[in-house]
XYZ file of C-alpha atoms in Angstrom:
580
model
C 142.143 123.187 142.590
C 142.248 124.501 139.361
C 145.381 125.281 137.213
C 146.517 129.030 137.146
C 147.463 128.986 133.604
C 145.350 126.587 131.587
C 147.978 126.005 128.907
C 150.241 124.170 131.424
C 150.693 120.655 130.546
C 149.027 118.007 132.769
C 152.295 116.688 134.435
C 153.025 120.398 135.424
C 149.582 120.689 136.863
C 149.779 117.696 138.929
C 153.138 118.838 140.228
C 151.608 122.133 141.366
C 149.089 120.208 143.204
C 151.564 117.870 144.805
C 153.914 120.513 146.040
C 151.523 122.920 147.438
C 151.314 122.731 151.096
C 147.832 123.406 152.196
C 147.964 122.819 156.000
C 150.282 123.192 159.101
C 149.864 120.872 161.816
C 149.084 122.137 165.042
C 151.343 120.549 167.950
C 150.577 122.586 170.962
C 147.332 123.288 173.033
C 144.856 120.737 174.999
C 142.963 119.862 171.601
C 146.063 118.128 170.213
C 147.862 116.828 173.284
C 145.095 115.223 175.335
C 144.650 111.899 174.466
C 141.465 110.023 174.143
C 139.652 107.104 172.286
C 138.010 109.573 170.004
C 135.168 109.282 167.775
C 133.264 112.377 166.658
C 134.457 115.810 165.747
C 131.923 118.771 166.120
C 132.822 122.469 165.147
C 130.209 124.908 166.879
C 130.120 128.165 168.511
C 129.177 127.234 171.957
C 129.011 130.651 173.701
C 128.030 132.849 170.817
C 131.441 135.046 170.536
C 131.947 134.545 166.948
C 134.507 131.584 167.215
C 134.096 128.166 166.517
C 134.574 125.839 169.368
C 135.126 121.994 169.128
C 133.782 119.004 170.525
C 135.426 115.364 170.476
C 133.509 112.416 171.778
C 135.426 109.492 173.338
C 134.088 105.855 173.131
C 135.862 102.971 174.810
C 133.635 100.041 176.040
C 134.019 101.012 179.681
C 133.318 104.921 179.160
C 135.218 107.857 178.742
C 134.535 111.539 179.422
C 133.807 113.837 176.276
C 135.965 116.936 175.493
C 134.814 120.499 174.613
C 137.537 123.005 173.861
C 136.746 126.515 173.825
C 138.172 129.017 171.359
C 140.084 131.877 172.669
C 139.789 134.164 169.788
C 143.508 134.169 169.316
C 143.926 131.074 167.627
C 144.064 128.597 170.342
C 141.706 126.706 172.810
C 140.849 125.676 176.423
C 139.378 122.849 177.791
C 135.993 122.896 179.667
C 136.796 120.808 182.869
C 133.680 121.426 185.192
C 130.749 121.229 183.369
C 128.353 118.212 182.849
C 128.768 117.796 179.303
C 132.603 116.683 179.888
C 131.670 114.432 182.925
C 129.677 111.565 181.383
C 132.078 108.856 181.431
C 130.106 107.000 178.596
C 131.038 105.193 175.470
C 130.031 107.874 173.077
C 130.264 107.862 169.275
C 128.391 110.805 167.129
C 127.326 114.064 168.403
C 125.166 116.493 166.831
C 124.277 120.285 167.513
C 121.420 122.546 166.666
C 119.153 124.951 168.619
C 116.569 122.510 169.421
C 114.553 125.207 171.535
C 115.167 128.432 169.375
C 116.806 130.246 172.351
C 119.614 131.595 170.410
C 122.161 128.984 171.369
C 123.337 125.526 170.280
C 122.316 122.370 172.292
C 123.955 118.755 171.959
C 122.721 115.351 171.420
C 125.393 112.308 172.049
C 124.980 108.930 170.848
C 126.001 106.136 172.997
C 126.721 102.428 171.986
C 127.086 99.288 174.308
C 123.576 99.296 175.240
C 124.031 102.740 177.180
C 121.286 105.308 177.249
C 121.987 108.315 174.712
C 122.428 111.966 176.114
C 120.957 115.442 175.649
C 122.439 118.555 176.537
C 120.496 121.970 176.878
C 122.768 125.045 176.312
C 122.034 127.763 179.175
C 123.128 130.667 177.082
C 126.896 131.051 178.434
C 128.433 127.923 177.319
C 127.229 125.898 180.281
C 124.894 122.895 179.899
C 122.085 121.313 181.686
C 121.861 117.353 181.057
C 118.182 116.433 180.355
C 117.305 113.201 182.030
C 113.702 112.792 181.328
C 111.987 112.002 178.077
C 112.132 109.117 175.466
C 115.384 110.271 173.643
C 117.507 109.911 176.705
C 115.733 106.699 178.372
C 115.913 104.160 175.499
C 118.711 102.087 175.739
C 120.267 101.220 172.297
C 123.624 100.621 170.176
C 123.527 104.202 168.697
C 126.170 105.357 165.969
C 125.348 109.024 165.498
C 122.445 111.215 164.997
C 121.175 114.214 163.106
C 118.945 117.257 163.617
C 116.665 118.249 161.143
C 113.369 119.906 160.607
C 111.601 117.600 158.619
C 107.790 118.748 158.892
C 108.983 122.451 158.573
C 107.445 123.654 161.709
C 110.456 125.892 162.830
C 111.535 123.312 165.211
C 114.278 120.736 164.620
C 113.715 116.934 164.861
C 116.106 114.005 165.711
C 117.270 110.816 163.961
C 119.516 108.464 165.457
C 121.081 105.343 163.689
C 121.617 101.995 165.668
C 123.747 99.151 164.320
C 123.284 96.513 166.820
C 120.878 95.010 169.284
C 117.402 95.524 168.141
C 118.858 97.836 165.115
C 115.842 99.888 164.682
C 116.744 103.478 164.141
C 115.005 105.971 166.117
C 113.129 109.394 165.109
C 111.988 111.852 167.804
C 109.641 114.836 166.716
C 110.313 117.861 168.505
C 106.881 119.083 170.383
C 108.243 122.194 171.612
C 109.655 123.331 174.971
C 112.512 120.901 174.462
C 110.074 117.725 174.503
C 110.061 114.998 172.074
C 107.710 112.213 170.832
C 109.113 109.172 169.554
C 107.522 108.029 166.196
C 106.787 104.461 165.899
C 105.153 104.143 162.094
C 107.136 103.744 159.150
C 109.651 102.010 157.553
C 112.234 104.754 158.368
C 111.948 103.756 161.938
C 111.115 99.805 161.433
C 113.915 98.768 159.152
C 116.314 96.727 161.390
C 119.547 97.260 159.741
C 123.336 97.884 161.118
C 122.922 101.549 160.453
C 126.036 103.827 160.694
C 125.445 107.274 159.312
C 122.466 109.575 158.789
C 122.084 112.769 156.752
C 118.740 115.151 156.792
C 119.335 116.309 153.368
C 117.024 117.801 150.313
C 117.932 115.319 147.670
C 115.280 116.402 145.142
C 115.081 120.136 145.766
C 111.665 120.290 146.624
C 112.043 122.086 150.005
C 111.867 119.397 152.628
C 114.540 117.322 154.160
C 114.900 113.615 153.037
C 116.407 110.824 154.891
C 119.671 109.173 154.025
C 121.178 106.139 155.962
C 124.182 104.362 155.294
C 124.127 100.551 156.450
C 127.364 98.240 156.840
C 127.938 94.773 156.297
C 126.851 94.485 152.681
C 123.488 96.125 153.432
C 122.236 98.416 150.653
C 121.927 102.276 151.683
C 118.112 103.602 152.554
C 116.625 106.696 151.052
C 113.602 107.565 152.857
C 111.759 110.303 150.578
C 109.992 113.135 152.350
C 106.239 113.165 151.162
C 105.208 115.753 153.561
C 102.915 115.318 156.872
C 105.283 113.114 158.449
C 104.969 110.489 155.569
C 108.266 108.874 154.315
C 108.418 106.671 151.309
C 111.166 104.116 151.111
C 112.880 104.127 147.453
C 114.840 100.970 146.488
C 115.797 101.555 142.991
C 118.749 102.886 141.041
C 122.742 102.287 141.560
C 122.893 104.448 144.934
C 120.365 102.038 146.351
C 121.888 98.804 145.323
C 125.402 99.376 145.948
C 125.848 97.063 148.842
C 129.221 97.338 150.569
C 130.306 97.907 154.109
C 129.387 101.702 154.221
C 130.237 103.676 157.238
C 129.629 107.393 156.181
C 127.660 109.444 153.496
C 128.690 112.995 152.970
C 126.396 115.309 150.518
C 128.207 118.085 148.614
C 127.457 119.778 145.380
C 130.845 118.945 144.047
C 130.140 119.856 140.188
C 128.271 123.064 141.201
C 125.234 122.040 139.018
C 122.793 122.944 141.868
C 121.911 119.883 143.601
C 123.730 117.478 146.082
C 125.864 114.757 145.263
C 126.986 112.096 147.840
C 130.184 110.258 148.625
C 130.337 107.157 150.577
C 132.963 105.901 152.596
C 133.466 102.164 152.742
C 135.401 99.919 155.206
C 137.731 97.419 153.305
C 136.867 98.360 149.788
C 136.922 101.349 147.207
C 135.044 104.267 148.418
C 131.811 105.602 146.124
C 130.672 108.871 144.574
C 127.505 109.305 142.890
C 126.223 112.479 140.960
C 122.987 113.454 141.658
C 121.039 113.701 138.215
C 117.525 114.839 139.681
C 114.578 113.280 141.053
C 116.308 110.660 143.036
C 118.223 109.547 139.944
C 122.104 109.062 140.170
C 124.916 107.991 138.162
C 127.850 105.908 139.791
C 131.125 107.602 139.175
C 133.617 104.681 138.295
C 136.720 106.183 136.398
C 137.813 109.066 139.023
C 140.775 108.526 141.620
C 138.104 109.538 144.316
C 137.047 105.993 143.926
C 139.959 104.033 143.100
C 141.657 104.314 146.667
C 141.129 101.013 148.748
C 141.118 101.565 152.635
C 139.232 101.352 155.584
C 137.218 104.453 155.294
C 135.036 105.410 158.354
C 134.052 109.345 157.467
C 134.621 112.362 155.064
C 133.894 115.906 154.744
C 133.825 118.471 151.751
C 135.135 121.722 151.970
C 136.819 124.178 149.511
C 140.159 124.055 151.199
C 141.988 126.359 148.488
C 139.031 128.764 147.999
C 139.083 128.238 144.220
C 135.306 127.793 143.844
C 134.804 124.057 144.327
C 134.890 121.897 146.912
C 137.877 119.223 148.148
C 137.368 116.007 149.715
C 138.920 114.518 153.053
C 138.596 110.789 153.941
C 139.608 109.166 157.359
C 140.604 105.546 157.571
C 140.800 103.157 160.914
C 140.626 99.696 161.911
C 140.409 96.455 160.284
C 144.233 96.099 160.194
C 147.356 95.975 162.591
C 148.936 98.875 160.772
C 148.610 102.576 161.099
C 146.741 103.879 157.972
C 147.063 107.428 155.882
C 143.899 109.251 155.348
C 143.081 110.498 151.657
C 143.053 113.934 150.332
C 141.468 114.909 146.966
C 141.517 118.028 145.384
C 138.611 119.290 143.065
C 140.001 120.062 139.300
C 136.784 121.951 138.688
C 135.665 119.830 135.771
C 133.715 116.865 137.714
C 137.260 115.089 138.563
C 139.553 115.049 141.299
C 143.459 114.644 142.115
C 144.608 112.794 144.869
C 147.340 114.923 147.015
C 149.783 112.404 149.008
C 151.960 114.891 149.935
C 150.488 117.438 152.381
C 150.541 117.003 156.025
C 146.772 115.902 156.114
C 147.451 112.990 153.890
C 150.841 112.023 155.555
C 149.841 111.402 159.062
C 149.358 107.858 159.771
C 147.018 106.921 162.514
C 143.481 105.262 163.012
C 141.405 108.376 162.415
C 137.692 108.463 162.687
C 135.337 111.521 162.479
C 136.738 114.713 160.716
C 135.291 117.883 160.001
C 136.141 121.342 158.741
C 135.717 124.720 160.340
C 137.540 128.164 160.256
C 138.510 128.325 163.785
C 140.672 131.502 163.483
C 138.291 133.372 161.167
C 140.850 133.900 158.548
C 138.567 133.240 155.679
C 140.106 129.486 154.950
C 138.717 126.314 156.495
C 140.777 124.487 159.170
C 140.339 120.743 159.785
C 140.139 118.721 162.903
C 140.491 114.712 163.234
C 139.247 112.333 165.950
C 141.787 109.550 166.428
C 140.787 106.408 167.795
C 142.607 103.864 170.001
C 145.526 101.849 168.622
C 147.644 99.241 169.917
C 145.543 99.617 173.204
C 146.813 103.392 173.654
C 144.716 106.249 173.315
C 145.846 109.024 171.039
C 145.908 112.585 170.757
C 143.560 114.267 168.388
C 144.718 116.065 165.263
C 144.307 119.604 164.137
C 145.518 121.264 160.854
C 145.617 125.142 160.275
C 144.618 126.036 156.653
C 147.881 128.028 155.156
C 145.363 129.871 153.222
C 146.251 131.901 149.550
C 145.237 135.165 147.756
C 141.770 133.735 146.510
C 138.757 135.482 147.792
C 135.843 133.955 149.902
C 132.936 134.672 151.885
C 131.392 132.712 155.082
C 127.708 133.357 155.928
C 125.772 132.741 158.911
C 122.140 132.280 158.875
C 119.594 133.027 161.588
C 116.104 131.763 161.096
C 113.139 133.393 162.188
C 110.176 131.417 160.877
C 112.713 128.292 160.128
C 114.576 127.047 162.728
C 116.968 129.362 164.560
C 119.806 127.593 163.374
C 118.657 127.416 159.776
C 119.314 123.586 159.601
C 118.206 122.778 156.154
C 118.428 126.126 154.424
C 120.287 126.063 151.251
C 122.591 128.914 150.381
C 123.338 129.778 146.742
C 126.359 132.203 145.739
C 127.036 133.552 142.206
C 130.402 135.379 141.151
C 132.536 135.702 138.073
C 135.669 133.333 138.675
C 138.261 132.869 136.259
C 135.910 135.090 133.736
C 133.022 132.497 134.235
C 129.507 132.950 136.035
C 129.872 130.164 138.798
C 126.684 129.249 140.969
C 127.894 127.490 144.166
C 125.412 125.878 146.613
C 125.673 124.614 150.389
C 123.039 123.276 152.675
C 123.203 123.747 156.270
C 123.516 120.621 157.888
C 123.862 119.344 161.676
C 125.627 116.227 160.429
C 128.044 116.394 157.345
C 128.801 112.810 157.542
C 129.436 109.805 160.059
C 130.509 111.500 163.466
C 131.414 114.681 161.760
C 129.808 118.142 161.726
C 131.439 121.158 159.851
C 131.265 124.585 161.049
C 127.490 125.393 160.610
C 128.566 128.848 158.953
C 128.495 128.316 155.058
C 131.586 129.006 153.442
C 132.468 129.681 149.585
C 135.672 130.014 148.028
C 135.698 132.614 145.204
C 138.891 132.461 143.307
C 139.573 135.512 141.724
C 136.137 137.139 141.972
C 136.225 140.878 142.731
C 132.535 141.039 144.036
C 129.627 138.734 144.588
C 126.747 139.000 141.838
C 124.048 137.444 143.974
C 123.425 135.498 147.159
C 120.184 133.521 147.437
C 118.850 131.929 150.744
C 116.202 129.115 150.152
C 114.543 129.197 153.754
C 112.597 126.173 154.632
C 110.036 125.652 153.415
C 110.710 127.689 150.422
C 110.666 131.373 151.426
C 113.854 133.104 149.121
C 115.788 136.106 149.962
C 118.428 137.883 147.544
C 121.271 139.985 148.165
C 123.122 141.558 145.385
C 126.423 143.183 144.586
C 128.214 141.900 147.969
C 131.846 142.380 148.774
C 133.995 139.358 148.998
C 136.410 138.266 152.136
C 133.705 139.103 154.737
C 131.719 137.252 157.371
C 128.036 138.037 156.824
C 124.932 137.370 158.926
C 121.805 137.140 157.366
C 118.403 136.766 159.374
C 115.315 135.691 157.885
C 112.853 138.548 157.288
C 109.484 137.782 158.987
C 107.264 137.941 156.047
C 104.899 135.695 154.462
C 105.641 136.800 151.115
C 107.339 133.924 148.843
C 110.155 136.189 147.571
C 111.899 139.117 149.687
C 114.660 141.082 148.164
C 117.837 142.569 149.859
C 119.551 144.635 147.650
C 123.084 146.105 146.982
C 124.981 146.969 150.282
C 127.042 149.537 148.372
C 124.104 152.137 148.403
C 124.870 153.233 152.112
C 127.819 155.196 153.334
C 128.851 154.598 156.703
C 131.639 156.500 158.794
C 133.384 155.903 160.904
C 133.350 152.030 160.761
C 134.786 150.845 163.193
C 133.534 153.396 165.791
C 133.601 153.760 169.665
C 130.763 156.301 170.137
C 128.468 156.985 167.090
C 128.371 156.680 163.614
C 126.946 158.716 160.771
C 124.788 156.902 157.911
C 123.789 158.213 154.585
C 122.210 156.836 151.648
C 124.555 157.362 148.396
C 122.290 159.914 146.201
C 119.130 159.712 148.398
C 117.739 161.022 151.376
C 116.122 158.953 154.056
C 112.237 159.362 153.932
C 109.842 159.496 156.445
C 108.951 156.253 157.998
C 112.216 154.265 157.231
C 113.657 151.987 160.056
C 117.027 151.960 160.997
C 117.660 148.900 163.318
C 120.961 147.609 164.991
C 120.953 143.999 165.606
C 123.609 141.721 167.324
C 125.160 138.525 165.528
C 122.193 136.721 166.870
C 119.780 138.882 165.137
C 118.526 140.262 168.498
C 117.763 144.031 168.262
C 119.595 146.341 170.521
C 118.436 149.696 168.801
C 115.756 151.214 166.721
C 115.155 154.415 165.295
C 112.017 155.339 163.092
C 112.660 158.513 160.609
C 110.016 161.013 161.236
C 110.970 163.379 158.528
C 113.386 163.443 155.436
C 116.708 163.560 156.133
C 120.310 163.742 154.422
C 122.164 161.633 157.410
C 121.256 159.782 160.506
C 123.569 159.801 163.506
C 123.453 156.813 165.721
C 124.650 157.030 169.267
C 126.433 153.731 170.433
C 127.796 154.595 173.783
C 124.975 152.149 175.248
C 126.036 149.142 172.925
C 128.646 146.710 174.110
C 131.608 146.399 171.851
C 131.614 143.914 169.029
C 130.271 142.994 165.669
C 126.790 144.151 164.848
C 124.282 144.592 161.653
C 122.805 147.660 160.730
C 119.359 147.331 158.432
C 117.785 150.329 156.913
C 114.434 149.214 155.779
C 111.824 151.033 153.573
C 108.387 149.692 152.381
C 110.246 148.642 149.334
C 113.725 147.547 150.141
C 116.225 146.715 152.862
C 119.776 147.555 153.103
C 122.141 145.606 155.287
C 125.685 146.274 156.289
C 128.115 145.036 159.063
C 129.343 147.487 161.649
C 131.720 146.910 164.650
C 131.983 148.824 167.817
C 135.139 148.854 169.888
């Protein structure tokens, strides 16, 4: 949170931070009134209606059904009660969602502890699920903590890594062979090290366009980085402060907190101070030792990054639980915009005392500000309701971007998005990486959210698809949800140009729209396409002669949000349209 006037004294600046109320606690609805011994929080659009749904896993030793809450689209949720995904009665810990078969909907893997088989659910496309009972990933007993999807060999299919903290302790890696079948990988240190592993992140640490593996370990065991060398080969790294930090590390959360173009990492530690490491490139890290973000002693289990005030830098929330007879407060840190943080102890998200586990940010009401859900575990032998906080918002600008892969995996896991805008008079680049597991037992809204402060327009959006194809959009309006579908091309650099070159009226429309190019004509061979939010083409018109204006008949298309592409040999213009 940056000060609004730079001549304020530091004490006044802190006062502004502490008085601001960023969130309102939600107290009604099934998500916050149903008790459970909860573990994981996952924000995911299960039924492709454009609104984030929420999954909460539950994990007592005797087993407990997991919970899935469907977003009503009006600010509330309803419970799924009759589907197989909420009838497991297993001791579940983490969960991770991605489109494992590239069919346009999100599938779910659930990790179970107490030597119980893990679970895999295929989304049938309507928000209902089929539990997959065959294959290695669901027939291998273990003590699994959590898991993450990531396409480590860039073949367009997401693979799965699962952590284990007890028993044999070896972690699992399953290669996606297509058609929802998987092969267990048996060779390499990344599947033969036997640590008490908690958290896993697939993340491109060195910006070389492939996903590396980062695993946190508890009981004073060092963390692991397995560098992706291509061809399914991983090299275990052992040097540097990040890999010699010891600690009882529960979680790793990667995010570019200093907006320098690479991903830094926050470690949540149980029973000691937490840790923050700045990425200096090429797997070199500097441990931050003097900031408040690493001076709070707690029993931390998870954390998540998000720009909660939309000022152009990411803030941090940290959960605490267990190892004490007392309920505990969670930690909330606001990014000062200069590489440092201020701890806020007066907002409601930092004042609820409980035992909290997973946490995740997601904009469930699509107002441009990210909300927060927190899983609460059993305390004093009683299950607790989970927590939901609505972001109160402010006047700062924003953009939220959903990616749809065509050559990359459909959910675009591993893709990086960079956004440039003028904020407070300065050009600022921000970067997000699409992830199926942002921290231990935590998966944020898969849509990439960027706060833009006082920016009046976005200068550039650069999408770096795996394994390196780049698409660039320029001169984009703020305060919008934007869907970008990967261009089907073998060219290394594709450019999408300014959306201001196109005029559409009326928009929204009920039956037809007229489209004009500002100052130009439609040339012969121009292709006009309407696609739904999943990138599926619902209408296409090829221009056969030079025209000033094109009229599209929309009467046969169902109401909803769509994307209009105008494609010539040299450029593509993309605009959102709404059909009522």
